[in-house]
Short mmCIF file of C-alpha atoms in Angstrom, two decimals:
data_model
loop_
_atom_site.label_atom_id
_atom_site.label_comp_id
_atom_site.label_asym_id
_atom_site.label_seq_id
_atom_site.Cartn_x
_atom_site.Cartn_y
_atom_site.Cartn_z
CA MET A 1 0.00 0.00 0.00
CA ALA A 2 2.85 2.37 0.83
CA PHE A 3 4.59 1.62 -2.49
CA ALA A 4 1.28 2.10 -4.32
CA LEU A 5 0.78 5.57 -2.78
CA PHE A 6 4.38 6.39 -3.63
CA ALA A 7 3.73 5.38 -7.26
CA VAL A 8 0.49 7.38 -7.57
CA SER A 9 2.28 10.72 -7.62
CA PHE A 10 4.22 9.58 -10.67
CA LEU A 11 1.01 9.30 -12.70
CA ILE A 12 0.72 13.08 -12.92
CA ARG A 13 4.34 13.60 -13.98
CA PRO A 14 3.69 13.33 -17.75
CA PHE A 15 1.07 16.11 -17.43
CA GLY A 16 3.55 18.18 -15.47
CA ALA A 17 6.17 17.49 -18.14
CA PHE A 18 3.98 19.03 -20.86
CA PHE A 19 3.25 22.07 -18.67
CA TRP A 20 6.77 22.78 -17.44
CA GLY A 21 8.39 21.87 -20.75
CA TYR A 22 6.22 24.31 -22.69
CA TRP A 23 6.74 27.03 -20.09
CA GLY A 24 10.50 26.44 -19.90
CA ASP A 25 10.95 26.59 -23.68
CA LYS A 26 8.66 29.61 -24.16
CA LEU A 27 9.29 31.78 -21.09
CA GLY A 28 12.65 30.64 -19.79
CA ARG A 29 14.44 27.97 -17.79
CA THR A 30 14.79 30.00 -14.59
CA LYS A 31 11.09 30.91 -14.30
CA ALA A 32 9.91 27.34 -14.78
CA LEU A 33 12.53 25.89 -12.42
CA ALA A 34 11.89 28.50 -9.73
CA TRP A 35 8.12 27.95 -9.70
CA SER A 36 8.46 24.18 -9.68
CA ILE A 37 10.67 24.42 -6.57
CA ILE A 38 8.22 26.81 -4.87
CA ILE A 39 5.24 24.53 -5.54
CA MET A 40 7.17 21.49 -4.31
CA THR A 41 8.07 23.34 -1.11
CA GLY A 42 4.47 24.43 -0.51
CA CYS A 43 3.04 20.93 -0.98
CA THR A 44 5.70 19.38 1.27
CA VAL A 45 5.18 21.86 4.10
CA LEU A 46 1.38 21.46 3.87
CA ILE A 47 1.77 17.69 4.29
CA GLY A 48 3.60 18.43 7.54
CA CYS A 49 0.66 20.61 8.66
CA LEU A 50 -2.05 18.14 7.63
CA PRO A 51 -4.57 17.22 10.38
CA GLY A 52 -4.95 13.51 11.05
CA ALA A 53 -7.92 11.29 10.23
CA GLY A 54 -9.04 11.58 13.85
CA ALA A 55 -9.65 15.29 13.31
CA ILE A 56 -10.99 15.51 9.75
CA GLY A 57 -11.79 11.90 8.86
CA LEU A 58 -11.59 10.79 5.23
CA ALA A 59 -10.51 14.28 4.17
CA ALA A 60 -7.06 13.57 5.63
CA PRO A 61 -5.97 10.83 3.21
CA ILE A 62 -7.67 12.63 0.32
CA ALA A 63 -5.74 15.82 1.11
CA LEU A 64 -2.54 13.79 1.43
CA LEU A 65 -3.12 12.28 -2.01
CA ILE A 66 -3.78 15.72 -3.55
CA LEU A 67 -0.62 17.17 -2.02
CA ARG A 68 1.37 14.12 -3.14
CA LEU A 69 0.07 14.72 -6.68
CA GLY A 70 1.16 18.34 -6.33
CA GLN A 71 4.65 17.13 -5.44
CA GLY A 72 4.68 14.88 -8.51
CA PHE A 73 3.49 17.72 -10.75
CA SER A 74 6.21 20.09 -9.55
CA ALA A 75 8.91 17.39 -9.65
CA ALA A 76 8.22 17.05 -13.38
CA GLY A 77 9.85 20.45 -13.88
CA GLU A 78 12.68 20.26 -11.37
CA TYR A 79 15.00 17.59 -12.77
CA ALA A 80 14.49 18.67 -16.38
CA GLY A 81 14.78 22.37 -15.54
CA ALA A 82 17.94 21.95 -13.50
CA SER A 83 19.54 19.75 -16.18
CA ALA A 84 18.74 22.20 -19.00
CA LEU A 85 19.90 25.17 -16.91
CA LEU A 86 23.23 23.66 -15.85
CA THR A 87 23.98 22.15 -19.26
CA GLU A 88 23.39 25.47 -21.01
CA PHE A 89 25.42 27.46 -18.47
CA ALA A 90 28.36 25.03 -18.47
CA PRO A 91 31.50 25.39 -20.61
CA ARG A 92 31.39 22.87 -23.47
CA GLN A 93 34.25 20.75 -22.08
CA ARG A 94 32.62 20.51 -18.62
CA ARG A 95 28.93 19.97 -19.39
CA GLY A 96 29.00 16.40 -18.07
CA MET A 97 30.37 17.44 -14.69
CA PHE A 98 28.02 20.44 -14.36
CA ALA A 99 24.95 18.35 -15.20
CA ALA A 100 26.07 15.60 -12.78
CA VAL A 101 25.10 18.02 -9.99
CA VAL A 102 21.45 17.12 -10.67
CA PRO A 103 21.58 13.36 -9.85
CA ALA A 104 24.06 14.10 -7.06
CA SER A 105 21.64 16.54 -5.40
CA THR A 106 18.68 14.18 -5.91
CA SER A 107 20.49 11.31 -4.22
CA SER A 108 21.86 13.60 -1.51
CA GLY A 109 18.28 14.57 -0.68
CA LEU A 110 17.35 10.91 -0.47
CA LEU A 111 20.31 10.25 1.84
CA LEU A 112 19.54 13.26 4.03
CA GLY A 113 15.90 12.19 4.33
CA SER A 114 16.93 8.66 5.30
CA LEU A 115 19.41 9.90 7.92
CA PHE A 116 16.88 12.41 9.28
CA ALA A 117 14.22 9.72 9.67
CA THR A 118 16.72 7.35 11.31
CA ALA A 119 17.72 10.07 13.79
CA LEU A 120 14.09 10.83 14.66
CA TYR A 121 13.32 7.15 15.30
CA GLY A 122 16.38 7.01 17.56
CA LEU A 123 15.48 10.18 19.51
CA LEU A 124 11.69 9.83 19.81
CA ASP A 125 9.52 7.01 21.05
CA GLU A 126 6.80 5.45 18.91
CA ALA A 127 4.01 7.56 20.40
CA ALA A 128 5.86 10.83 19.77
CA MET A 129 6.68 9.83 16.20
CA ALA A 130 3.06 8.94 15.48
CA SER A 131 1.79 12.15 17.10
CA TRP A 132 4.11 14.88 15.82
CA GLY A 133 7.61 13.59 15.05
CA TRP A 134 6.73 12.49 11.51
CA ARG A 135 5.86 16.09 10.63
CA ILE A 136 9.37 17.48 11.22
CA PRO A 137 11.03 16.33 7.96
CA PHE A 138 8.18 17.85 5.95
CA LEU A 139 8.26 21.15 7.79
CA VAL A 140 12.04 21.63 7.49
CA ALA A 141 11.55 21.65 3.70
CA GLY A 142 10.17 25.20 4.07
CA PRO A 143 13.50 27.02 3.65
CA MET A 144 14.05 25.21 0.35
CA GLY A 145 11.41 27.48 -1.14
CA LEU A 146 13.84 30.35 -0.67
CA VAL A 147 16.08 28.68 -3.25
CA GLY A 148 13.26 28.93 -5.78
CA LEU A 149 12.65 32.57 -4.93
CA TYR A 150 16.37 33.33 -5.28
CA ILE A 151 16.52 31.68 -8.72
CA ARG A 152 13.41 33.56 -9.84
CA ARG A 153 14.70 36.95 -8.71
CA LYS A 154 18.49 36.77 -9.12
CA VAL A 155 19.50 34.19 -11.76
CA GLU A 156 19.36 35.27 -15.39
CA ASP A 157 18.43 32.83 -18.12
CA THR A 158 21.07 30.91 -20.00
CA PRO A 159 23.01 32.37 -22.95
CA ALA A 160 21.63 29.62 -25.20
CA PHE A 161 18.02 30.46 -24.34
CA LYS A 162 18.64 34.20 -24.73
CA ALA A 163 20.15 33.65 -28.18
CA HIS A 164 17.16 31.51 -29.15
CA THR A 165 14.61 34.12 -28.04
CA THR A 166 16.58 36.86 -29.81
CA ARG A 167 16.35 34.90 -33.07
CA GLN A 168 12.63 34.35 -32.62
CA MET A 169 11.96 38.01 -31.77
CA ALA A 170 13.79 39.00 -34.97
CA VAL A 171 11.31 36.87 -36.90
CA VAL A 172 8.33 38.53 -35.19
CA TRP A 173 9.70 42.03 -35.79
CA GLN A 174 10.16 41.24 -39.47
CA GLY A 175 6.48 40.36 -39.71
CA GLN A 176 7.10 36.70 -40.48
CA GLN A 177 5.14 33.77 -39.08
CA LYS A 178 4.67 33.31 -35.36
CA PRO A 179 7.17 30.82 -33.85
CA PRO A 180 5.52 27.39 -33.52
CA SER A 181 4.73 25.69 -30.23
CA PRO A 182 7.74 23.82 -28.75
CA THR A 183 5.52 20.80 -28.11
CA LEU A 184 4.38 20.72 -31.73
CA VAL A 185 7.95 21.02 -33.03
CA LEU A 186 9.13 18.30 -30.65
CA PHE A 187 6.60 15.69 -31.82
CA ARG A 188 6.65 16.76 -35.46
CA ASP A 189 10.38 17.03 -36.06
CA HIS A 190 12.13 15.22 -33.22
CA ALA A 191 10.19 11.97 -32.79
CA LYS A 192 13.38 9.93 -33.25
CA GLU A 193 15.17 11.90 -30.52
CA LEU A 194 12.16 11.41 -28.23
CA LEU A 195 12.43 7.64 -28.60
CA GLN A 196 16.19 7.77 -28.07
CA GLY A 197 15.82 9.96 -25.00
CA PHE A 198 13.17 7.67 -23.55
CA GLY A 199 15.50 4.71 -24.00
CA ILE A 200 18.46 6.53 -22.44
CA VAL A 201 16.54 7.53 -19.29
CA LEU A 202 15.09 4.01 -18.89
CA LEU A 203 18.12 2.59 -17.08
CA ASN A 204 18.22 5.63 -14.80
CA ALA A 205 14.51 5.31 -13.96
CA VAL A 206 14.63 1.58 -13.25
CA GLY A 207 18.09 1.54 -11.67
CA PHE A 208 17.55 4.43 -9.28
CA TYR A 209 14.36 3.01 -7.78
CA VAL A 210 15.54 -0.60 -7.72
CA VAL A 211 19.05 0.00 -6.34
CA LEU A 212 18.46 3.02 -4.09
CA THR A 213 14.80 2.73 -3.02
CA PHE A 214 13.63 -0.88 -3.15
CA MET A 215 16.72 -2.57 -1.69
CA PRO A 216 16.02 -2.11 2.07
CA THR A 217 12.67 -3.87 1.64
CA TYR A 218 14.18 -6.51 -0.68
CA LEU A 219 17.03 -7.39 1.70
CA SER A 220 14.84 -7.59 4.80
CA GLU A 221 11.55 -8.97 3.47
CA ASN A 222 12.77 -11.20 0.64
CA LEU A 223 16.28 -12.25 1.68
CA GLY A 224 15.81 -12.28 5.45
CA TYR A 225 18.45 -9.79 6.55
CA ASP A 226 17.90 -7.59 9.61
CA ALA A 227 15.87 -4.47 8.75
CA GLY A 228 18.38 -2.06 10.26
CA ALA A 229 21.31 -3.79 8.59
CA SER A 230 19.45 -3.72 5.27
CA GLN A 231 18.91 0.03 5.57
CA PHE A 232 22.58 0.51 6.42
CA ALA A 233 23.67 -1.49 3.35
CA THR A 234 21.46 0.61 1.09
CA THR A 235 22.78 3.80 2.69
CA LEU A 236 26.35 2.70 1.89
CA SER A 237 25.28 2.09 -1.71
CA LEU A 238 23.79 5.58 -1.83
CA VAL A 239 26.96 7.13 -0.40
CA THR A 240 28.98 5.30 -3.08
CA TYR A 241 26.62 6.60 -5.75
CA ILE A 242 27.01 10.21 -4.57
CA ALA A 243 30.80 9.87 -4.20
CA PHE A 244 31.23 8.56 -7.74
CA ILE A 245 28.69 10.73 -9.55
CA PHE A 246 30.99 13.71 -10.12
CA MET A 247 33.79 11.40 -11.19
CA THR A 248 31.50 9.83 -13.78
CA GLY A 249 30.49 13.31 -14.98
CA PHE A 250 34.20 14.02 -15.46
CA ILE A 251 34.64 10.70 -17.28
CA ALA A 252 31.71 11.56 -19.57
CA ASP A 253 33.47 14.83 -20.44
CA ARG A 254 36.68 12.97 -21.27
CA ILE A 255 35.39 10.00 -23.28
CA GLY A 256 32.02 11.38 -24.42
CA ARG A 257 28.54 10.83 -23.11
CA ARG A 258 27.82 8.04 -25.59
CA MET A 259 30.77 5.86 -24.54
CA ALA A 260 30.06 6.38 -20.82
CA LEU A 261 26.43 5.29 -21.27
CA ILE A 262 27.48 2.26 -23.35
CA LEU A 263 29.85 1.15 -20.59
CA ALA A 264 27.13 1.60 -17.95
CA SER A 265 24.56 -0.43 -19.88
CA ALA A 266 27.07 -3.20 -20.63
CA THR A 267 28.04 -3.35 -16.95
CA PHE A 268 24.44 -3.84 -15.84
CA ILE A 269 23.83 -6.47 -18.52
CA VAL A 270 26.86 -8.52 -17.44
CA LEU A 271 26.95 -8.00 -13.67
CA SER A 272 23.34 -7.62 -12.45
CA LEU A 273 22.73 -11.35 -11.97
CA PRO A 274 26.08 -11.99 -10.21
CA ALA A 275 25.36 -9.05 -7.89
CA PHE A 276 21.95 -10.44 -6.89
CA TRP A 277 23.41 -13.93 -6.46
CA LEU A 278 25.93 -12.43 -4.03
CA MET A 279 23.11 -10.80 -2.08
CA SER A 280 21.22 -14.09 -1.85
CA THR A 281 24.14 -16.04 -0.33
CA GLY A 282 23.11 -15.02 3.19
CA HIS A 283 26.51 -13.43 3.89
CA TYR A 284 25.77 -9.87 4.92
CA TRP A 285 29.05 -8.24 3.86
CA LEU A 286 28.85 -9.89 0.44
CA ALA A 287 25.41 -8.30 0.11
CA VAL A 288 26.90 -4.95 1.14
CA LEU A 289 29.70 -5.36 -1.44
CA ALA A 290 27.15 -6.16 -4.17
CA LEU A 291 25.06 -3.10 -3.34
CA VAL A 292 28.07 -0.78 -3.21
CA LEU A 293 29.20 -2.02 -6.63
CA MET A 294 25.71 -1.52 -8.03
CA GLY A 295 25.70 2.04 -6.70
CA ALA A 296 28.97 2.62 -8.57
CA PHE A 297 27.55 1.08 -11.79
CA LEU A 298 24.48 3.28 -11.55
CA SER A 299 26.54 6.42 -11.03
CA LEU A 300 28.38 5.75 -14.31
CA ASN A 301 25.04 5.87 -16.11
CA ASP A 302 23.43 8.69 -14.17
CA GLY A 303 26.47 10.97 -14.22
CA ALA A 304 26.38 11.05 -18.02
CA MET A 305 22.60 10.88 -18.56
CA PRO A 306 21.52 14.52 -17.84
CA SER A 307 24.02 16.07 -20.25
CA ALA A 308 23.46 13.35 -22.88
CA VAL A 309 19.68 13.84 -22.91
CA SER A 310 19.99 17.64 -22.85
CA GLU A 311 22.30 17.51 -25.88
CA LEU A 312 19.81 15.39 -27.84
CA TYR A 313 17.51 18.38 -28.38
CA PRO A 314 18.07 21.86 -29.82
CA THR A 315 17.60 24.88 -27.56
CA ALA A 316 14.05 25.57 -28.76
CA VAL A 317 12.71 22.24 -27.41
CA ARG A 318 15.36 21.14 -24.92
CA PHE A 319 13.28 21.64 -21.76
CA SER A 320 10.21 19.98 -23.33
CA GLY A 321 12.19 17.04 -24.70
CA PHE A 322 14.01 16.33 -21.44
CA ALA A 323 10.89 16.79 -19.31
CA LEU A 324 8.79 14.43 -21.42
CA VAL A 325 11.23 11.53 -21.74
CA PHE A 326 12.43 11.75 -18.15
CA ASN A 327 9.02 12.02 -16.53
CA ILE A 328 7.24 9.48 -18.73
CA GLY A 329 10.13 7.07 -18.13
CA ASN A 330 9.88 7.58 -14.38
CA ALA A 331 6.09 7.43 -14.38
CA LEU A 332 5.98 4.13 -16.26
CA PHE A 333 9.15 2.41 -15.05
CA GLY A 334 10.55 4.31 -12.05
CA GLY A 335 7.92 4.98 -9.41
CA PRO A 336 6.07 1.65 -9.86
CA MET A 337 9.28 -0.44 -9.70
CA SER A 338 9.09 -1.23 -5.98
CA ALA A 339 5.46 -2.33 -6.24
CA VAL A 340 6.13 -4.33 -9.43
CA ASN A 341 9.14 -6.13 -7.96
CA THR A 342 7.25 -6.93 -4.77
CA TRP A 343 4.35 -8.39 -6.76
CA LEU A 344 6.60 -10.44 -9.08
CA ILE A 345 8.61 -11.92 -6.22
CA ASP A 346 5.49 -12.73 -4.18
CA SER A 347 3.76 -14.26 -7.21
CA THR A 348 6.63 -16.42 -8.45
CA GLY A 349 8.88 -16.91 -5.44
CA ASN A 350 11.86 -15.92 -7.62
CA THR A 351 14.00 -13.32 -5.84
CA LEU A 352 16.05 -12.58 -8.98
CA TRP A 353 13.29 -10.57 -10.68
CA PRO A 354 14.96 -7.19 -9.91
CA ALA A 355 18.09 -8.39 -11.74
CA TYR A 356 16.08 -9.47 -14.79
CA ILE A 357 14.35 -6.09 -14.89
CA LEU A 358 17.66 -4.22 -14.62
CA ILE A 359 19.13 -6.28 -17.47
CA GLY A 360 16.08 -5.60 -19.66
CA ALA A 361 16.30 -1.87 -18.99
CA ALA A 362 20.04 -1.89 -19.73
CA VAL A 363 19.52 -3.66 -23.08
CA LEU A 364 16.90 -1.12 -24.19
CA SER A 365 19.08 1.79 -23.03
CA LEU A 366 22.07 0.36 -24.90
CA ILE A 367 20.05 0.21 -28.13
CA ALA A 368 18.93 3.83 -27.67
CA VAL A 369 22.47 5.04 -27.02
CA LEU A 370 23.92 3.16 -30.01
CA THR A 371 21.37 4.78 -32.35
CA SER A 372 21.87 8.31 -30.98
CA LYS A 373 24.39 10.96 -31.94
CA ASP A 374 27.06 12.07 -29.47
CA ARG A 375 27.01 15.89 -29.29
CA SER A 376 29.38 16.21 -26.34
CA ARG A 377 31.97 18.00 -28.53
CA GLN A 378 29.38 20.32 -30.07
CA ASP A 379 28.20 23.73 -28.86
CA ILE A 380 24.94 23.45 -26.90
CA ASP A 381 23.18 26.23 -28.83
CA TYR A 382 22.72 24.62 -32.20
CA PRO A 383 19.69 26.35 -33.82
CA ASP A 384 16.82 24.25 -35.13
CA PRO A 385 15.34 25.39 -38.48
CA ALA A 386 12.09 23.60 -37.65
CA ALA A 387 11.57 25.73 -34.53
CA ASP A 388 13.25 28.93 -35.60
CA PRO A 389 12.27 30.42 -38.99
CA ALA A 390 15.19 32.86 -38.74
CA VAL A 391 17.62 29.98 -39.24
CA ASP A 392 18.77 29.14 -42.73
CA PRO A 393 18.65 25.32 -42.92
CA ARG A 394 21.45 25.34 -45.52
CA THR A 395 23.95 27.07 -43.23
CA ASP A 396 22.39 26.43 -39.81
CA ALA A 397 23.11 30.05 -38.94
CA ALA A 398 20.77 32.91 -38.05
#
């Protein structure tokens, strides 16, 4: 039931992707990113203020569900907005490292939340946690809204987006046709890149929620390890992931995003089953070793993914393209992964299902990467004649 509620908020992410993607490509990266952070903060703090069922009855879980959907809606703009912003601000030779900040901050938030909850359970008794202690992690999210306000007021938009809007305004001033909708251009002229982007984010979506979210439950409920020890093992895996993520961003800058993603997919294809066999031996430290290695494998993929997907799309549709493939991938294959794995293991008795799913995701991601073009050596602001009538398609220059 908990995993099902967790997955519900992902259902609204594709709708949020259309909204934030359109806004980010039409009005600017900073405005869309700032408002998505502010909405996320508001929903999170309101969850911490929510009266219990004893006070307002059925309205309590309904309000919780609505606020959880609000979180999912705003999250649809955060990852894509941050990736587009950092990729466009970064020097060409360091785009991989700059964009690696996004998965590093996401996983750092997950780690901080886990440590915060662990500390509260250690400091408060069960009655205090049930009464008011559970509210604290939601309420401390309040100051994060200040980050959104700062971005909205102080951070200018990226040079790439400014150049794009300047080209489009020149078209309007000359009395030519109105620039087309970014969403229309994306589906009409970049369908191939949409499929490639969806494939590239697939391993990230599946891997993140299998390796870094589902594992405590898997180790304790399915393999019989102590619950606290299982949480500790997953925390070590998360620390490994965060520690390696900037290194993998650097590697992606050196060898190219395409090669880094190929290596990551090949690693998961070859080593997922051995890693899960190690976990099932009953030897705790072998399970810890397997999880730490999987965290390192995942960081190789996720460190290169934000810059690789951002580079797939021209400036005019970059926010929309990233938002759609990332959020649809997470809605279909990320959020539901814990529930799906639990159901498959309970239905079949086979504890290797997570490994099979990781291998399948890695194969599909590998195909997508092999069919895509590596633009890591190319300037990020390559104009798109389909979206910008001021661009001469013969010279690709305004």
